[in-house]
PDB file of C-alpha atoms in Angstrom:
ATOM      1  CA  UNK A 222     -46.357  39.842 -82.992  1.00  0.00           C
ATOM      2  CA  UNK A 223     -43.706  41.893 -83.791  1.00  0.00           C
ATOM      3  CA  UNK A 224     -43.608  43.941 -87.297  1.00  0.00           C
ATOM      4  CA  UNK A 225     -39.826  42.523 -88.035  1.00  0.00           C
ATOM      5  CA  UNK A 226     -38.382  39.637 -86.856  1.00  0.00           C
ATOM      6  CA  UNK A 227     -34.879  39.696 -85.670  1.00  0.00           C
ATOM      7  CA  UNK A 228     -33.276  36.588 -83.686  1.00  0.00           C
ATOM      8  CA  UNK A 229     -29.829  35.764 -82.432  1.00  0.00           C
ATOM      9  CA  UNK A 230     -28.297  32.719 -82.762  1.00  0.00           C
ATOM     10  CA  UNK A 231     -29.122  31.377 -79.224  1.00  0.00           C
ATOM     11  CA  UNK A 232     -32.671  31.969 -80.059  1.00  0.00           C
ATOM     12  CA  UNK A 233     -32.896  30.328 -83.427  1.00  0.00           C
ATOM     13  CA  UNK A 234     -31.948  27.760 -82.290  1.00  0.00           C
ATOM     14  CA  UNK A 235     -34.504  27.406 -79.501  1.00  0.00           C
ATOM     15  CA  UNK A 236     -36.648  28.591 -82.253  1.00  0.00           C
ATOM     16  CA  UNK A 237     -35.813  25.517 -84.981  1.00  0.00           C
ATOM     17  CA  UNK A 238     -36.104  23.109 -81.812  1.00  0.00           C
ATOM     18  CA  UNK A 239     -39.945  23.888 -81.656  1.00  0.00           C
ATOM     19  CA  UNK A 240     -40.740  24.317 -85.815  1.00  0.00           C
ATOM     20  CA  UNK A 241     -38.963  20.811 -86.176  1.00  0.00           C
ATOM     21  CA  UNK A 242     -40.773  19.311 -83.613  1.00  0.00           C
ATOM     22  CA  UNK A 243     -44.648  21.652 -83.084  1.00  0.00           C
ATOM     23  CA  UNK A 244     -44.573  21.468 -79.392  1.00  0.00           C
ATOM     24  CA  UNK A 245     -42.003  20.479 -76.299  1.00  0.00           C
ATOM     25  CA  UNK A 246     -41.073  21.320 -73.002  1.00  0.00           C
ATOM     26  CA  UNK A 247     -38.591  23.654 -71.555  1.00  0.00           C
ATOM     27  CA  UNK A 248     -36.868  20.125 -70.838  1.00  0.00           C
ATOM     28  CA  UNK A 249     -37.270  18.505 -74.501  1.00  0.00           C
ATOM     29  CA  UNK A 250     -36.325  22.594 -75.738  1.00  0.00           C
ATOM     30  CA  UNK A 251     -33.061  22.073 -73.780  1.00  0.00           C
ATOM     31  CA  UNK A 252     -32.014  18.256 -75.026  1.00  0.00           C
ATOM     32  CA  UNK A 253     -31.911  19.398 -78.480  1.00  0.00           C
ATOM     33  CA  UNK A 254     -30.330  22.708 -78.137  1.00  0.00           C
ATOM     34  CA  UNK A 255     -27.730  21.553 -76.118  1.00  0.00           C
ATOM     35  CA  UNK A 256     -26.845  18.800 -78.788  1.00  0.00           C
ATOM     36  CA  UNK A 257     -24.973  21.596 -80.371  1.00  0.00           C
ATOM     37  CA  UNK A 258     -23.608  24.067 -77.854  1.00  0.00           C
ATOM     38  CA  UNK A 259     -23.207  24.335 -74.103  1.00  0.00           C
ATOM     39  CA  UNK A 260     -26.303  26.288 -72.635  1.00  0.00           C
ATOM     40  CA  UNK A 261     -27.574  26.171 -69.567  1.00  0.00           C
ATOM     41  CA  UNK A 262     -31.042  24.774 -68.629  1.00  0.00           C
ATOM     42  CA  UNK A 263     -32.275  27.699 -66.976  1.00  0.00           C
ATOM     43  CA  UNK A 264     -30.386  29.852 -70.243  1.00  0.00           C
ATOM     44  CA  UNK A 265     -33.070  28.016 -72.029  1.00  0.00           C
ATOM     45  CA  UNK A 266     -35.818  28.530 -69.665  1.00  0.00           C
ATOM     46  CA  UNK A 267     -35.155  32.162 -70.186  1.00  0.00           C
ATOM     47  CA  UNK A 268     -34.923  32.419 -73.797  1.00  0.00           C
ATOM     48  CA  UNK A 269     -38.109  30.699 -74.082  1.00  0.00           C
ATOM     49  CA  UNK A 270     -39.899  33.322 -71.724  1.00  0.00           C
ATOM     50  CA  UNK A 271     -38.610  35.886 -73.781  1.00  0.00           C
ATOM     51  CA  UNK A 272     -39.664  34.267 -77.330  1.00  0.00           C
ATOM     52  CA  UNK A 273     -42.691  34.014 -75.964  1.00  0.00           C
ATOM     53  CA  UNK A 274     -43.329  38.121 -74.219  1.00  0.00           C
ATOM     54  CA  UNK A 275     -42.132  39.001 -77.801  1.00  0.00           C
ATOM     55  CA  UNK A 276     -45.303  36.617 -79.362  1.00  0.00           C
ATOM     56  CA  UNK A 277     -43.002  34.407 -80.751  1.00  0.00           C
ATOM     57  CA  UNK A 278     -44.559  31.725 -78.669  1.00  0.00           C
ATOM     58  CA  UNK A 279     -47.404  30.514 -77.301  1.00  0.00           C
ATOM     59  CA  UNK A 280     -47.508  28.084 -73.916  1.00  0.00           C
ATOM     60  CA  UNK A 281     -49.348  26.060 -71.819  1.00  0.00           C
ATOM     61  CA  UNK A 282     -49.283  24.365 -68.747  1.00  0.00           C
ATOM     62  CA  UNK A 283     -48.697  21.022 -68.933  1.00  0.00           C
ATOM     63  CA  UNK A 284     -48.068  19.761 -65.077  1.00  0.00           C
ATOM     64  CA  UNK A 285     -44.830  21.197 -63.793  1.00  0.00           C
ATOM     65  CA  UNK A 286     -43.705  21.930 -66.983  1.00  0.00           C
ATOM     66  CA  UNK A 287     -44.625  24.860 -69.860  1.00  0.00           C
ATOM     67  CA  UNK A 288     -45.620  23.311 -73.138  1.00  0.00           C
ATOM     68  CA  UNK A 289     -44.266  25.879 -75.737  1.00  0.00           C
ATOM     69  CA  UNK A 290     -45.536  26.347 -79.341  1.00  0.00           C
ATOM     70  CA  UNK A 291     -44.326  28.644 -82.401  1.00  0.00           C
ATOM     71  CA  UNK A 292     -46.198  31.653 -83.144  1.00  0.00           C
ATOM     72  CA  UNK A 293     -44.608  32.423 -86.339  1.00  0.00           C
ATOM     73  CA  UNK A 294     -43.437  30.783 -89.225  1.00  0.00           C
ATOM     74  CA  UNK A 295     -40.305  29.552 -90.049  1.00  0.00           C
ATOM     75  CA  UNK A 296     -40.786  31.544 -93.152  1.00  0.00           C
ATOM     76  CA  UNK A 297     -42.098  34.324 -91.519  1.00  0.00           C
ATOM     77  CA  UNK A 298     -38.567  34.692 -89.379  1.00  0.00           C
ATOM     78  CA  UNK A 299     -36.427  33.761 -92.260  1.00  0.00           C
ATOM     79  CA  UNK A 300     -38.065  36.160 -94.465  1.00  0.00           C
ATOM     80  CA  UNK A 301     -37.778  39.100 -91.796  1.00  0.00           C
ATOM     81  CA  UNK A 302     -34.161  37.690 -91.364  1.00  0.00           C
ATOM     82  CA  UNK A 303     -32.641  38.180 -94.860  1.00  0.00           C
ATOM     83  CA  UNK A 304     -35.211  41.139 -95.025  1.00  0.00           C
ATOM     84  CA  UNK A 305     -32.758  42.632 -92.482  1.00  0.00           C
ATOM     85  CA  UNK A 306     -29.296  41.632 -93.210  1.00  0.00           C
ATOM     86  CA  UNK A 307     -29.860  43.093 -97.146  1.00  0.00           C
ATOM     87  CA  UNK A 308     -30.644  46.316 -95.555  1.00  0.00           C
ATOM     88  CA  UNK A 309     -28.370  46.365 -92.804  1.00  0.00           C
ATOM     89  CA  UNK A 310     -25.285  45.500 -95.046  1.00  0.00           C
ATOM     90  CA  UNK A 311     -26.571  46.274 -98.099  1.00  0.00           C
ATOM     91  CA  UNK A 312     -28.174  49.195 -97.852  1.00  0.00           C
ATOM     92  CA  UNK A 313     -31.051  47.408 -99.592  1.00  0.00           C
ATOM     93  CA  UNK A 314     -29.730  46.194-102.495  1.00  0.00           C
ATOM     94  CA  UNK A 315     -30.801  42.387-102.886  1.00  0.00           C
ATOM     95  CA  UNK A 316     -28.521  42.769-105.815  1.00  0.00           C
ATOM     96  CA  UNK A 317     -25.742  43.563-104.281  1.00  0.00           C
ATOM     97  CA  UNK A 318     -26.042  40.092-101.570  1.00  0.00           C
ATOM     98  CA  UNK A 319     -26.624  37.822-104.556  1.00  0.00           C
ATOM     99  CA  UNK A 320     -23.008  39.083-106.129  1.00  0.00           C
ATOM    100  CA  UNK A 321     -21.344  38.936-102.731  1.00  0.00           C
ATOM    101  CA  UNK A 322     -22.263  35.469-102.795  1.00  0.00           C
ATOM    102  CA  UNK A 323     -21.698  35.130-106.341  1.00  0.00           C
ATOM    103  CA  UNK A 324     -18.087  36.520-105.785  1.00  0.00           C
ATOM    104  CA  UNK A 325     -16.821  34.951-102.643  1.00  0.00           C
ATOM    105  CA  UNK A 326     -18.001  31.351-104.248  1.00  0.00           C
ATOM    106  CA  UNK A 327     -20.517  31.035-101.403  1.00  0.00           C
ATOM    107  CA  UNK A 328     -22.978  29.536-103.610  1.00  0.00           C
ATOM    108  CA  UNK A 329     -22.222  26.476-106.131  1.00  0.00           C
ATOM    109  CA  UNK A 330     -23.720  26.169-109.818  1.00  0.00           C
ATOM    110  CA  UNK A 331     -26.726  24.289-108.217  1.00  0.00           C
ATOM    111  CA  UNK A 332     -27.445  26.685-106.265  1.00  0.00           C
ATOM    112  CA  UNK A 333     -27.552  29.185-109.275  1.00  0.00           C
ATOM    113  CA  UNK A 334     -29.243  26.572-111.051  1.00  0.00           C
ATOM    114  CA  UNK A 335     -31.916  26.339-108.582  1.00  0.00           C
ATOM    115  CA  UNK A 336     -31.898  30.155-108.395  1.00  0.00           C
ATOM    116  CA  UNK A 337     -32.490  29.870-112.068  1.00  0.00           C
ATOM    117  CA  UNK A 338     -35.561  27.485-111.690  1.00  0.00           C
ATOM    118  CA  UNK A 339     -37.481  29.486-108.738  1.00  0.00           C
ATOM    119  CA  UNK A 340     -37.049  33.042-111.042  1.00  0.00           C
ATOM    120  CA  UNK A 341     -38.399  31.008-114.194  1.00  0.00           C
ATOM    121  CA  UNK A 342     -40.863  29.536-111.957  1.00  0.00           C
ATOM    122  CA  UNK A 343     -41.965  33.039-110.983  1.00  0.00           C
ATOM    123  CA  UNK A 344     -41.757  34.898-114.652  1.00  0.00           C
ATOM    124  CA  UNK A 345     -38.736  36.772-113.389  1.00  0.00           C
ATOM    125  CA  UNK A 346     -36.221  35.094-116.055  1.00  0.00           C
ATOM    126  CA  UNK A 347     -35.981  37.859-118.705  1.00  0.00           C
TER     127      UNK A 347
END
């Protein structure tokens, strides 16, 4: 498995269509992906090839078809993700993403108030 994780959006997608439902096909892969944007099925078929060269994947046969399962987390890629964008546009600074968001209103007061929660939660309030 790879040390960081970095997907586009093409392949998150293909990679949510397997965490939400543990296994599918290339087939059952392509039905849900392509409930939100145009793809090809053999697009699919080679995204899925790829996820799965990279680790990301694990598959089996099952008859004609390849039975694909996640290799990582959803929290392991979402942690790598936002891992990446702070220090890619932020040079780092977690601080500096939470008053971006803070700023440009991207976040409403229950979303601070659940922010507020989870650092209470984790003795990081003071």
């Amino acid at each position: 498995m790879p040390e960081k994780i970095e997907l586009s959006e093409v392949q998150l997608a293909v990679m949510r269509a397997l965490w939400d439902s543990g296994q599918a096909t290339t087939a059952e892969v392509f039905s849900r992906v392509t409930k939100h944007r145009e793809l090809a099925y053999t697009t699919v078929a080679t995204i899925l090839t790829r996820l799965e060269k990279r680790g990301l994947l694990n598959s089996e046969s099952a008859g004609r078809e390849r039975l694909y399962t996640p290799s990582v987390s959803r929290r392991q890629v979402e942690t790598d993700m936002v891992a990446g964008l702070v220090n890619r546009l932020f040079q780092g600074d977690a601080g500096a993403l939470m008053s971006h968001l803070v700023k440009h209103r991207e976040v409403s007061s229950d979303d601070l108030d659940q922010a507020q929660k989870l650092l209470q939660e984790h003795g990081i309030d003071d």
